[in-house]
């Protein structure tokens, strides 16, 4: 068998890179659980009609077929996000769930898109959502981005800025300037970064807006601020609409809370549209400083009906982190790395195969105090055993013949008691170092 | 949208059940890392020719197709175990891996089999393997089952017994009694539990063995012991073969080490065959006490060539735990459960929506000391807020108006300082309780 080549779009990390990923996922989990979000995992597959029901056929779903079955037996595809399966799970288990339901979900998703930088066919997302039955209090739209900003602040990533808008504000405004279908205006504004203001203006005119109305919509999209001052700018445009007022009030509340609790990390940005139709309130996008070309690395919003079973609807608010997209970039550029490629803290040397049991005994003693320990695989020359540790970044080598422990970073070798010795806390586990932390 | 029904063979846990699963996976990870095994995750898909190359077409592979692509474009299938992808990974990354390579891998696998009790179409496996280049020292075959028994001992599961045999011992013995092809004898012996000794004897006779030889093979399969006494029983059968002697010596070494370090947990059981052709030394199977009908819940063995790239071969030894198979059974029967369905330790009550900020401030203070805290979703009557906590098993409710904390298990409500109060350590996180621990 020849050496296989990697599969484009299906990233796999080396052991040291995987340690960085574990660190990131553990950290996300810790923050989410600290805020009372419970873990959920859904199956990888959904019925195809569910996956395609929002017309999201552009997601390039992977369809499954059992190899021995007649064509198309399964009617199943791999999920392309964690929202569709979550909505289905909530409906299926609504009788067994307490609402409001706070869950986080960290899983792989699959999209058969053309692989490119920052676009994978298999990648890990980390979602948090709060879903309630029939009604969901607005304050969750204030709370959720703060949880996520706290999660990002704990990660070995560059600083992020979350850009926030409100669908009610936008739709009320568009209606206020005379748009028959605000969603058409929204879709045009969504293209602002791609095609520029002139072409957007042309499109707005084509939808039947007057020059003045189109100009107002573009002026609205130009408003951005890290504090509530944006509200005056919106008011200055002189558009009147009750939905606009409601949305404006909501966005001010989000911005005010963030200004106090996560200063500088969240800005009102009135051009944020989010393509998806189902958002109905606050919408969020997040950029990673220095990696703006990746696009939004954490997006979401408020939806009034995640799902409905005829009897109840389930409104919610959610945010989704593109973990693989961020990690792929930061690992490739060396911006984050692990201090070693193995969990091991101590390698116990072996003098001779006949004394391996003595080395095993030292290892058991260290492990009983939570110190990750390996025993040398062979009784090679000590130089070779030390090299074995050094190559993996294992910080200590233990010599059982005279119970001494060598610190490979200093070269110092000192007597030590296997029943009592402990490494410095910082070396107990591999750490993750970041080139430019939260700059 | 009507309420969807579950998909047979694709288990999904409720929030409290997922907490049990997290506990189990965290515990496995902790033990594996303590022994220097690093985490690895491989992509979910492999080229079909790799998945089918061992003729394992009975595994009912799920084949993938992109929904917009011409038929069969991808040539990819979902992996049905973690060994095939691991072998491929080792070949692909051999230049970037330090050998011997100790890795654990906890991932979902997929098999399109008919779902039944203990058989899923999507399930989680937890594997550990030690793989080296060209040669792998025998002592790893002694070490690995001890790591796994330590991992099981830390789980909230009933006791396990690992049954161990040695391929060299069996093959040497079969050759010694005159079998031309020992693997044919092995396959017949593998059916012992299914079809009984009489039918196995008939099959052995059909392969050309004499009555005496067939009887000797059945006598060997009948030998089982928790100490090295089995070696005398084997010798008493009077068969001479150098490979038999080598295998006997190896099995004695495994049993002796386990008798000292995991007494009673590992037995020599000379009928263990393991279906798969690639094992070449020690083979392992594991039964869960009281759930013997599940079959082996943790299996593996030594293989001389996990993979080969023409230049090098990669021998190894591995064990794989069927996590979902065990959990599905223990969760369904209520043998294990979580003390609560959420990570939350404290619910902070809200007097009135206008004082929500004060409740948020208490929550932040508690979280800063690692106490998972939620704020009540609405300023409902306190009775309703307490019920909100009680239904989820949240042990404490905090009242910010007078800074008192109510212990829901005792009903006691006491003054507390949000800057200093801590719950008893045992209540900080949800715990997992087991009905019959290690009986």
Short mmCIF file of C-alpha atoms in Angstrom, two decimals, chain A residues 1-7 10-15 17-19 21-23 25-26 29 32-48 50 52-53 57-69 71 73-74 76 78 85 87-89 91-102 104 106-108 110-114 121-122 124 132-133 137 139-140 143 150 260-261 307-311 314 341-344 353 356 360 364 366-378 388 391-392, chain B residues 1-7 10-15 17-19 21-23 25-26 29 32-48 50 52-53 57-69 71 74 76 78 85 87-89 91-102 104 106-108 110-114 121-122 124 132-133 137 139-140 143 150 253 260-261 307-311 314 341-344 353 356 360 364 366-378 388 391-392:
data_model
loop_
_atom_site.label_atom_id
_atom_site.label_comp_id
_atom_site.label_asym_id
_atom_site.label_seq_id
_atom_site.Cartn_x
_atom_site.Cartn_y
_atom_site.Cartn_z
CA UNK A 1 0.00 0.00 0.00
CA UNK A 2 1.45 3.33 -1.03
CA UNK A 3 1.41 6.32 1.27
CA UNK A 4 -2.04 7.84 0.99
CA UNK A 5 -2.47 11.53 0.28
CA UNK A 6 -4.74 13.74 2.37
CA UNK A 7 -8.28 14.40 1.24
CA UNK A 10 -11.14 17.14 5.32
CA UNK A 11 -8.61 18.56 7.76
CA UNK A 12 -6.82 16.29 10.23
CA UNK A 13 -4.49 17.63 12.89
CA UNK A 14 -1.14 16.31 13.99
CA UNK A 15 -0.94 15.25 17.67
CA UNK A 17 -2.28 20.48 16.79
CA UNK A 18 -4.98 18.26 18.23
CA UNK A 19 -3.84 19.32 21.72
CA UNK A 21 -7.97 21.92 19.41
CA UNK A 22 -8.73 20.06 22.65
CA UNK A 23 -7.67 23.12 24.62
CA UNK A 25 -12.99 22.92 22.83
CA UNK A 26 -12.41 22.39 26.58
CA UNK A 29 -17.22 23.95 27.10
CA UNK A 32 -20.74 27.51 28.25
CA UNK A 33 -21.29 25.23 31.27
CA UNK A 34 -20.43 28.05 33.66
CA UNK A 35 -23.43 29.83 32.17
CA UNK A 36 -25.69 26.81 32.58
CA UNK A 37 -25.61 25.54 29.00
CA UNK A 38 -25.82 21.77 28.88
CA UNK A 39 -24.17 19.63 26.22
CA UNK A 40 -26.18 18.07 23.44
CA UNK A 41 -25.07 15.81 20.65
CA UNK A 42 -27.36 14.91 17.81
CA UNK A 43 -26.85 12.11 15.30
CA UNK A 44 -24.83 13.02 12.20
CA UNK A 45 -27.69 12.27 9.81
CA UNK A 46 -31.07 13.81 9.14
CA UNK A 47 -33.83 12.87 6.73
CA UNK A 48 -33.13 14.55 3.41
CA UNK A 50 -35.52 18.05 6.61
CA UNK A 52 -33.58 20.51 2.14
CA UNK A 53 -36.76 21.98 3.56
CA UNK A 57 -29.83 23.08 -1.54
CA UNK A 58 -26.78 25.30 -2.07
CA UNK A 59 -25.33 23.72 1.06
CA UNK A 60 -24.28 20.71 -1.02
CA UNK A 61 -25.58 18.02 1.27
CA UNK A 62 -23.84 14.65 1.38
CA UNK A 63 -26.45 11.95 0.76
CA UNK A 64 -25.97 8.48 2.30
CA UNK A 65 -26.59 5.08 0.78
CA UNK A 66 -25.96 1.69 2.35
CA UNK A 67 -23.54 -0.15 0.11
CA UNK A 68 -25.71 -3.26 -0.11
CA UNK A 69 -29.04 -1.51 -0.35
CA UNK A 71 -30.42 2.89 -4.61
CA UNK A 73 -32.93 3.52 0.38
CA UNK A 74 -31.89 5.63 3.28
CA UNK A 76 -30.61 10.37 4.83
CA UNK A 78 -25.17 14.36 6.76
CA UNK A 85 -30.76 18.90 13.88
CA UNK A 87 -34.71 22.16 15.78
CA UNK A 88 -35.66 18.57 15.00
CA UNK A 89 -34.40 17.37 18.41
CA UNK A 91 -39.59 19.02 18.47
CA UNK A 92 -38.91 15.32 18.97
CA UNK A 93 -38.05 15.59 22.67
CA UNK A 94 -40.14 18.62 23.69
CA UNK A 95 -41.99 16.51 26.25
CA UNK A 96 -38.70 15.60 27.96
CA UNK A 97 -36.99 19.01 27.89
CA UNK A 98 -37.35 21.85 30.41
CA UNK A 99 -37.83 25.24 28.72
CA UNK A 100 -36.13 27.63 28.33
CA UNK A 101 -33.58 25.12 27.11
CA UNK A 102 -29.96 26.26 27.17
CA UNK A 104 -24.34 23.95 23.61
CA UNK A 106 -19.89 20.98 19.55
CA UNK A 107 -19.86 18.66 16.57
CA UNK A 108 -18.63 18.10 13.06
CA UNK A 110 -20.36 18.38 6.45
CA UNK A 111 -20.79 20.41 3.26
CA UNK A 112 -19.80 19.19 -0.18
CA UNK A 113 -18.51 22.61 -1.20
CA UNK A 114 -15.38 23.28 -3.19
CA UNK A 121 -16.03 19.87 3.69
CA UNK A 122 -15.87 18.53 7.24
CA UNK A 124 -16.33 21.53 13.74
CA UNK A 132 -38.21 28.59 24.78
CA UNK A 133 -41.74 27.46 24.11
CA UNK A 137 -37.78 37.01 26.66
CA UNK A 139 -33.03 39.77 27.57
CA UNK A 140 -31.58 36.54 26.16
CA UNK A 143 -27.08 37.83 27.47
CA UNK A 150 -16.48 35.72 27.48
CA UNK A 260 -20.40 47.94 30.40
CA UNK A 261 -19.45 44.27 30.50
CA UNK A 307 -39.45 24.95 14.83
CA UNK A 308 -43.14 24.40 15.23
CA UNK A 309 -45.20 21.28 15.78
CA UNK A 310 -48.59 22.87 15.19
CA UNK A 311 -49.28 23.07 18.92
CA UNK A 314 -40.07 27.41 19.67
CA UNK A 341 2.84 16.93 21.30
CA UNK A 342 1.84 14.43 24.02
CA UNK A 343 0.02 14.66 27.36
CA UNK A 344 3.01 13.02 29.06
CA UNK A 353 14.35 -5.01 30.38
CA UNK A 356 11.09 -2.70 33.68
CA UNK A 360 6.46 0.67 35.99
CA UNK A 364 2.19 4.10 38.86
CA UNK A 366 3.43 9.38 39.71
CA UNK A 367 0.12 8.65 37.95
CA UNK A 368 -1.62 8.13 41.29
CA UNK A 369 -0.98 11.85 41.89
CA UNK A 370 -2.32 12.85 38.46
CA UNK A 371 1.04 13.13 36.69
CA UNK A 372 0.83 11.79 33.13
CA UNK A 373 3.66 9.30 32.81
CA UNK A 374 5.09 6.95 30.21
CA UNK A 375 7.71 4.26 30.66
CA UNK A 376 10.45 4.18 28.03
CA UNK A 377 9.53 1.70 25.30
CA UNK A 378 12.96 0.04 25.37
CA UNK A 388 12.66 10.05 23.05
CA UNK A 391 11.41 14.94 20.63
CA UNK A 392 7.90 14.92 22.10
CA UNK B 1 -44.22 20.38 10.84
CA UNK B 2 -45.37 17.35 12.78
CA UNK B 3 -43.36 15.98 15.66
CA UNK B 4 -40.60 13.85 14.11
CA UNK B 5 -40.01 10.30 15.29
CA UNK B 6 -36.55 9.06 16.25
CA UNK B 7 -34.43 7.22 13.73
CA UNK B 10 -29.19 6.41 15.75
CA UNK B 11 -29.31 6.94 19.51
CA UNK B 12 -29.57 10.44 20.95
CA UNK B 13 -29.42 11.14 24.66
CA UNK B 14 -31.53 13.47 26.73
CA UNK B 15 -29.61 16.25 28.53
CA UNK B 17 -28.10 11.15 29.81
CA UNK B 18 -25.60 13.20 27.87
CA UNK B 19 -24.09 14.29 31.20
CA UNK B 21 -21.89 10.13 28.56
CA UNK B 22 -19.65 13.18 29.08
CA UNK B 23 -18.63 11.81 32.46
CA UNK B 25 -15.75 10.04 27.99
CA UNK B 26 -13.96 12.48 30.31
CA UNK B 29 -9.69 10.49 28.41
CA UNK B 32 -5.61 7.39 28.71
CA UNK B 33 -3.76 10.72 29.02
CA UNK B 34 -2.37 9.72 32.40
CA UNK B 35 -0.67 6.88 30.55
CA UNK B 36 0.70 9.18 27.87
CA UNK B 37 -1.83 8.47 25.14
CA UNK B 38 -2.50 11.54 23.02
CA UNK B 39 -5.81 12.31 21.38
CA UNK B 40 -6.35 11.83 17.68
CA UNK B 41 -9.38 12.52 15.56
CA UNK B 42 -9.57 11.41 11.99
CA UNK B 43 -12.07 12.58 9.38
CA UNK B 44 -15.36 10.66 9.25
CA UNK B 45 -14.83 9.52 5.68
CA UNK B 46 -12.38 7.21 3.95
CA UNK B 47 -11.97 6.25 0.30
CA UNK B 48 -14.24 3.29 -0.40
CA UNK B 50 -9.75 1.50 1.80
CA UNK B 52 -13.52 -2.45 1.58
CA UNK B 53 -9.93 -3.57 1.19
CA UNK B 57 -18.14 -5.75 3.01
CA UNK B 58 -20.34 -7.26 5.71
CA UNK B 59 -19.78 -4.06 7.68
CA UNK B 60 -22.49 -2.37 5.56
CA UNK B 61 -20.61 0.78 4.77
CA UNK B 62 -22.52 4.03 4.22
CA UNK B 63 -21.47 5.47 0.87
CA UNK B 64 -21.55 9.24 0.32
CA UNK B 65 -22.68 11.22 -2.68
CA UNK B 66 -22.86 14.99 -3.06
CA UNK B 67 -26.43 15.86 -3.83
CA UNK B 68 -25.54 17.95 -6.88
CA UNK B 69 -22.82 15.70 -8.20
CA UNK B 71 -23.56 9.60 -9.45
CA UNK B 74 -17.02 10.99 -4.23
CA UNK B 76 -16.09 8.02 -0.09
CA UNK B 78 -18.22 6.71 6.45
CA UNK B 85 -8.66 5.39 9.53
CA UNK B 87 -3.85 2.86 9.86
CA UNK B 88 -4.32 5.28 6.98
CA UNK B 89 -3.38 8.25 9.21
CA UNK B 91 0.91 5.89 6.83
CA UNK B 92 -0.01 9.38 5.68
CA UNK B 93 1.70 11.19 8.56
CA UNK B 94 4.49 8.75 9.41
CA UNK B 95 7.07 11.47 8.72
CA UNK B 96 5.47 13.73 11.33
CA UNK B 97 4.81 11.16 14.07
CA UNK B 98 7.20 9.98 16.78
CA UNK B 99 7.19 6.19 17.18
CA UNK B 100 6.12 4.30 19.22
CA UNK B 101 2.95 6.31 18.81
CA UNK B 102 0.46 6.08 21.69
CA UNK B 104 -6.47 7.33 21.89
CA UNK B 106 -12.95 8.65 20.74
CA UNK B 107 -15.29 9.10 17.80
CA UNK B 108 -18.52 8.05 16.19
CA UNK B 110 -21.28 4.13 11.31
CA UNK B 111 -22.52 0.74 10.16
CA UNK B 112 -25.66 0.22 8.11
CA UNK B 113 -26.60 -2.93 10.03
CA UNK B 114 -30.09 -3.86 11.10
CA UNK B 121 -25.98 2.33 13.11
CA UNK B 122 -24.15 5.28 14.65
CA UNK B 124 -19.16 5.96 19.77
CA UNK B 132 5.69 1.31 16.29
CA UNK B 133 7.72 1.22 13.12
CA UNK B 137 8.19 -4.74 21.93
CA UNK B 139 5.71 -5.66 26.84
CA UNK B 140 3.08 -3.38 25.25
CA UNK B 143 0.75 -2.92 29.49
CA UNK B 150 -7.70 0.94 35.05
CA UNK B 253 3.46 -12.88 31.24
CA UNK B 260 -0.51 -8.63 40.52
CA UNK B 261 -1.89 -5.30 39.32
CA UNK B 307 -0.30 -0.91 7.73
CA UNK B 308 2.65 -0.96 5.39
CA UNK B 309 3.94 1.54 2.86
CA UNK B 310 6.46 -0.75 1.19
CA UNK B 311 9.34 0.85 3.10
CA UNK B 314 3.68 -0.64 11.47
CA UNK B 341 -29.88 17.43 33.90
CA UNK B 342 -27.91 20.69 33.64
CA UNK B 343 -24.41 21.82 34.63
CA UNK B 344 -25.95 24.65 36.66
CA UNK B 353 -37.23 42.70 35.42
CA UNK B 356 -32.27 41.79 36.54
CA UNK B 360 -26.67 39.20 36.71
CA UNK B 364 -20.98 36.93 37.51
CA UNK B 366 -20.34 33.17 41.45
CA UNK B 367 -19.08 32.25 37.98
CA UNK B 368 -15.78 34.03 38.63
CA UNK B 369 -15.17 31.34 41.27
CA UNK B 370 -16.08 28.49 38.88
CA UNK B 371 -19.67 28.03 40.06
CA UNK B 372 -21.99 27.32 37.12
CA UNK B 373 -24.82 29.80 37.45
CA UNK B 374 -27.99 30.75 35.58
CA UNK B 375 -30.21 33.73 36.13
CA UNK B 376 -33.95 33.02 36.22
CA UNK B 377 -35.42 33.55 32.76
CA UNK B 378 -38.31 35.65 34.09
CA UNK B 388 -37.57 26.01 37.58
CA UNK B 391 -37.17 20.45 37.83
CA UNK B 392 -33.60 20.50 36.50
#
